[in-house]
Coordinates of C-alpha atoms in Angstrom, one line a residue:
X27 CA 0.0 0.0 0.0
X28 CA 1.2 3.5 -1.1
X29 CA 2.7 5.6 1.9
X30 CA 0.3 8.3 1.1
X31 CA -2.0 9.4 3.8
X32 CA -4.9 7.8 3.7
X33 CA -8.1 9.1 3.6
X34 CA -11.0 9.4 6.8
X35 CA -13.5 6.8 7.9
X36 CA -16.0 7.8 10.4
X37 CA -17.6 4.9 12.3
X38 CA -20.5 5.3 14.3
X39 CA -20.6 2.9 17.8
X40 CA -17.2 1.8 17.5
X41 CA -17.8 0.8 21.1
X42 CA -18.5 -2.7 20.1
X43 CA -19.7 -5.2 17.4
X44 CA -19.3 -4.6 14.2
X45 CA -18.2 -0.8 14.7
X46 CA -15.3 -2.0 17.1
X47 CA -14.6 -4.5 14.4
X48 CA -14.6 -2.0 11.4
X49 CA -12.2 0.9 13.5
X50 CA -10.3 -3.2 13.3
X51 CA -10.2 -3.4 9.9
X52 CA -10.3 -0.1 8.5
X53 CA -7.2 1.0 11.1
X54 CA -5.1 -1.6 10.5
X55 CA -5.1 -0.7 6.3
X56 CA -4.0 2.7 7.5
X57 CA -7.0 4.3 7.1
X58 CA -7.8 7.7 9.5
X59 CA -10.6 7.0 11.6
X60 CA -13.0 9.1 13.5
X61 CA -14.7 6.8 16.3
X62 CA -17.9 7.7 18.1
X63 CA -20.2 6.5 20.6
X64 CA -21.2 6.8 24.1
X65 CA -18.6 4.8 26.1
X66 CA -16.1 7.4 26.3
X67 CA -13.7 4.6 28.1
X68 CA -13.9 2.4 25.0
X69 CA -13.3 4.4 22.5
X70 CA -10.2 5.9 24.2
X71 CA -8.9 1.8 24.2
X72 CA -9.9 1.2 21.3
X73 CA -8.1 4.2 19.7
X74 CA -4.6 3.4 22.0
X75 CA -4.8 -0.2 20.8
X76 CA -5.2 1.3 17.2
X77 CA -3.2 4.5 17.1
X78 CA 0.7 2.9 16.5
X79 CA -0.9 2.3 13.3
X80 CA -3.2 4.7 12.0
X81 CA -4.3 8.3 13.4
X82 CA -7.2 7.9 15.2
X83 CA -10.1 11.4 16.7
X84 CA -12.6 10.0 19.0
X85 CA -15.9 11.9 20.4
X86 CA -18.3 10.7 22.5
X87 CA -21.4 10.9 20.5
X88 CA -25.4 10.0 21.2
X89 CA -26.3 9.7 17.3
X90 CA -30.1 10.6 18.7
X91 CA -28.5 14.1 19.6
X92 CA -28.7 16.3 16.4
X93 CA -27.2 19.1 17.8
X94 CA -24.4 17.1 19.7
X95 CA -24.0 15.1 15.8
X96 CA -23.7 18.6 14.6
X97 CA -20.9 20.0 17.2
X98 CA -18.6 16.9 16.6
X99 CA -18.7 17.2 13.0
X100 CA -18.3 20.5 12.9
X101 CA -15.3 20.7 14.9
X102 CA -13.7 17.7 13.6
X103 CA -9.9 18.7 13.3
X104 CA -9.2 19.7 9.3
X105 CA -7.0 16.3 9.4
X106 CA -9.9 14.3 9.6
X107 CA -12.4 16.2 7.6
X108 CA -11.4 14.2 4.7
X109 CA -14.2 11.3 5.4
X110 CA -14.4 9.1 1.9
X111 CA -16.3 6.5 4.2
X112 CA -19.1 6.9 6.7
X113 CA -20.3 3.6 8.5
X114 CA -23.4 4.4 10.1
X115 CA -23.5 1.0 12.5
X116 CA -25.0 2.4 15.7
X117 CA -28.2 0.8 16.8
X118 CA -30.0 -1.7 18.6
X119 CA -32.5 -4.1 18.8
X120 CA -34.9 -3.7 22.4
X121 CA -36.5 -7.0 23.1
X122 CA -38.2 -9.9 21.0
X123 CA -41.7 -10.6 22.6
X124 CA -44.9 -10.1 20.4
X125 CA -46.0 -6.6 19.8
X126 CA -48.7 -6.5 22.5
X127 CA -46.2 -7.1 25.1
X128 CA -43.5 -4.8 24.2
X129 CA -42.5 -1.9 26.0
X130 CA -43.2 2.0 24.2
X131 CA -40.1 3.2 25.3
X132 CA -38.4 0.2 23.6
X133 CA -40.4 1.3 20.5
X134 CA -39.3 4.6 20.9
X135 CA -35.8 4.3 22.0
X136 CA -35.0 2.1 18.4
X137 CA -36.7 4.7 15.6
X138 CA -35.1 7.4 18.1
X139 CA -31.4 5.3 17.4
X140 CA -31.8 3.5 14.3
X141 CA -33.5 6.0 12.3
X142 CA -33.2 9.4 13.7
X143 CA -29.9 9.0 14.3
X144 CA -28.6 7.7 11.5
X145 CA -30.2 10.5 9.7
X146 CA -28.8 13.0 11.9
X147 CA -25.4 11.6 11.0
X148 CA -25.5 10.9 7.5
X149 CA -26.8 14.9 7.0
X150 CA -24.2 15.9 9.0
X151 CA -21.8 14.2 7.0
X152 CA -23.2 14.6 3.4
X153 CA -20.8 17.7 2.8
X154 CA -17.8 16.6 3.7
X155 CA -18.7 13.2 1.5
X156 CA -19.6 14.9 -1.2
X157 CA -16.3 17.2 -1.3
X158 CA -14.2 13.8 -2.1
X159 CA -13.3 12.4 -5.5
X160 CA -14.6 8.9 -4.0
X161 CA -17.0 8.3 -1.1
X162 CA -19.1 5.5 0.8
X163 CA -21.8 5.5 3.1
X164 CA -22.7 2.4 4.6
X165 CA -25.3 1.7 6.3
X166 CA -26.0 -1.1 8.6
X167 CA -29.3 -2.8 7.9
X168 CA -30.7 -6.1 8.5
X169 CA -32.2 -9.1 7.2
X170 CA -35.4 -7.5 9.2
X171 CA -35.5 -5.1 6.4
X172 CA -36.5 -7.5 4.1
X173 CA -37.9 -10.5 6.3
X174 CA -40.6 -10.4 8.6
X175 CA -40.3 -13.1 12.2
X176 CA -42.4 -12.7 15.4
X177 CA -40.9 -10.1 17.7
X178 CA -39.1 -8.1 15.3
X179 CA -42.0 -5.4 15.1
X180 CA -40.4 -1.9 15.2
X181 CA -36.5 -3.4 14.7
X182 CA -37.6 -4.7 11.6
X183 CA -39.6 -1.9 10.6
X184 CA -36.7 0.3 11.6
X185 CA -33.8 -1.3 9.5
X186 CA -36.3 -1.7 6.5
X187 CA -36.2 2.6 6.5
X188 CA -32.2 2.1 6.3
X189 CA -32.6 0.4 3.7
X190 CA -34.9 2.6 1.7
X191 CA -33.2 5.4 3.0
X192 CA -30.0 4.0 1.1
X193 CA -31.9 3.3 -2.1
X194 CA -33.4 6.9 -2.1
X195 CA -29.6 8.5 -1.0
X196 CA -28.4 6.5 -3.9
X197 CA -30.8 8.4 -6.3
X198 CA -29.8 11.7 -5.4
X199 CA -26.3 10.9 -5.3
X200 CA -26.3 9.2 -8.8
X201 CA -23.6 10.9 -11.2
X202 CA -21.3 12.3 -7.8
X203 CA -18.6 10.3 -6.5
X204 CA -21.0 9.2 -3.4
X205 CA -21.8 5.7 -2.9
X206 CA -25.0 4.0 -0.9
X207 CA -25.1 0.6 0.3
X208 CA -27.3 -1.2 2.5
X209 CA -25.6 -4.3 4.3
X210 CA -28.2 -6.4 5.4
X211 CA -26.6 -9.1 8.1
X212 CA -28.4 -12.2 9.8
X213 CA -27.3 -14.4 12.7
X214 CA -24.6 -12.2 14.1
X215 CA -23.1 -12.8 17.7
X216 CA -22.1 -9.5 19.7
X217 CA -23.2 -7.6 22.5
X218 CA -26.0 -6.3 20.0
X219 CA -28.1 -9.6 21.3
X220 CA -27.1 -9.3 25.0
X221 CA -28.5 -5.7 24.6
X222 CA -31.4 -7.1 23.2
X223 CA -31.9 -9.8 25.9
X224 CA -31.3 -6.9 28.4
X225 CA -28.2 -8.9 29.3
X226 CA -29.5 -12.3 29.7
X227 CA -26.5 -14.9 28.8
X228 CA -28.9 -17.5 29.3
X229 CA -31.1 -15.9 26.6
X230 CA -28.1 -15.3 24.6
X231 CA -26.1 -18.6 24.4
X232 CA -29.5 -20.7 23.8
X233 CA -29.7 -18.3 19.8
X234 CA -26.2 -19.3 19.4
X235 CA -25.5 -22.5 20.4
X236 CA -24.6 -24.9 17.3
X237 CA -25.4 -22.4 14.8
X238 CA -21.3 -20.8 13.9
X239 CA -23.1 -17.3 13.3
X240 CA -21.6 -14.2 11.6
X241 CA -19.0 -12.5 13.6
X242 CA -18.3 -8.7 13.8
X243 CA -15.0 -9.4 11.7
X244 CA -17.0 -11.4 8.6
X245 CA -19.0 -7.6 8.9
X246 CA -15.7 -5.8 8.5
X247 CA -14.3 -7.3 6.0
X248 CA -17.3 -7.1 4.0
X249 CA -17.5 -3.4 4.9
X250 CA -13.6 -2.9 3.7
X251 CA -14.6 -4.7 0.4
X252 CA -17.6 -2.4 -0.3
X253 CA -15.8 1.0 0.6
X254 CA -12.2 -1.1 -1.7
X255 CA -14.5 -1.1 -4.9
X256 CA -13.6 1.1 -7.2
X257 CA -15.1 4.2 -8.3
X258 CA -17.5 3.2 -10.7
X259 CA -19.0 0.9 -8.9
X260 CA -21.7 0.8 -6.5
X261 CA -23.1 -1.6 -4.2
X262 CA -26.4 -1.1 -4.1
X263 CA -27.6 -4.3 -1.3
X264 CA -25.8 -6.6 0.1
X265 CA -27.6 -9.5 2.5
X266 CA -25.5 -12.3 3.9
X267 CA -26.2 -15.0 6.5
X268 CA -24.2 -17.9 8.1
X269 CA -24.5 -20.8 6.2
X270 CA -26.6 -22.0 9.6
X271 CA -29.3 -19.9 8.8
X272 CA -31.9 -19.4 5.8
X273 CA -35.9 -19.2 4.7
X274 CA -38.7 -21.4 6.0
X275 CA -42.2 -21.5 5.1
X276 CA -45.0 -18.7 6.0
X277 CA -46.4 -19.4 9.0
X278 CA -50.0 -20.7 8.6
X279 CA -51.9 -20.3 12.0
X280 CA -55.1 -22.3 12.0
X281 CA -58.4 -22.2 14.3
X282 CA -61.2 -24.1 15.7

């Protein structure tokens, strides 16, 4: 690789998962990288553990904050304002009952994360994307965007916006140097499901047992392909699964 300074990826919760994982990848081709999220703590580690080989900014961030989204963008130091790759991972998945047993706040605390915020970022951002020769948003969506399953309710609803969202961004960015994917993920195992299991490890080793799912790194590398592709090509989807996991018939629910 060409000892040429790199250009900027900004990573939204970098705190763990797949965002941890991508600040991985991303920093380890020498690529500059901005890491957000709320753990303050982390993302300090994270960036020592990084920083021998790439320059790393970190700001704690709550993506649902516009105005905080706003601040740290706009006082980004001029080293870093060269962002040719914005992953917008941060979000979460609140519980898996049926619908008339969920909690409102869960409802409210996903669209607030997993839409709002990822809106609030990617506008934020759109400038400074749009000022490079070459640029990639990627969003993180899910195969809830495309595929309905009992308990998914407002996650699934939520991640199926990403992925319009991308295919709208797309549209208006067709014929600039901005690219849109939507990277649609199954079975993954990370904190994400002890967050949604409101940290049951019971809960959590009984979805993976026996199943070898996805792991943040499989994400990142996929992520470091998409934003590696060169200009003239977009991505427009991308769904993957573990081999483990696939479709089954429609449910069919018959009464007396």
């Amino acid at each position: 690789m060409s000892h040429q300074k790199l250009p900027t990826v900004f990573i939204t919760g970098a705190t763990s998962g797949f965002g941890q994982a991508a600040a991985r990848k991303f920093g380890q081709a020498g690529y500059q990288l901005v890491l957000t999220g709320r753990r303050i703590e982390r993302l300090n580690a994270l960036a020592d553990e990084l920083s021998p080989r790439c320059e790393v900014h970190v700001a704690q961030l709550d993506v649902r904050d516009a105005t905080q989204v706003s601040n740290v963008v706009d006082i980004l130091p001029e080293q870093f304002q060269n962002v040719e790759v914005l992953v917008n991972n941060a979000g979460l998945a609140l519980g898996a009952s049926p619908a008339d047993q969920a909690s409102l706040d869960d409802w409210h605390t996903m669209i607030d994360t997993n839409v709002t915020g990822l809106v609030n970022v990617t506008h934020a951002l759109i400038p400074l994307l749009l000022a490079q020769p070459k640029a990639s948003i990627i969003n993180l969506a899910s195969i809830a965007s495309n595929w309905c399953y009992p308990g998914a309710h407002v996650y699934g609803a939520s991640k199926a916006f990403v992925a319009q969202f991308s295919r709208n961004l797309r549209s208006d960015f067709a014929g600039t140097g901005v690219r849109v994917t939507s990277l649609e993920p199954g079975l993954s195992e990370s904190e994400f499901s002890l967050v949604r299991f409101n940290g049951d490890q019971d809960k959590y080793n009984q979805i993976y047992d026996n199943t070898n799912p996805l792991q943040p790194e499989d994400i990142a590398d996929i992520m470091f392909w998409i934003a590696e592709q060169p200009s003239h090509i977009n991505i427009n989807s991308l769904e993957v699964m573990p081999t483990s996991q696939a479709w089954d018939n429609f449910k069919v629910v018959k009464r007396k």
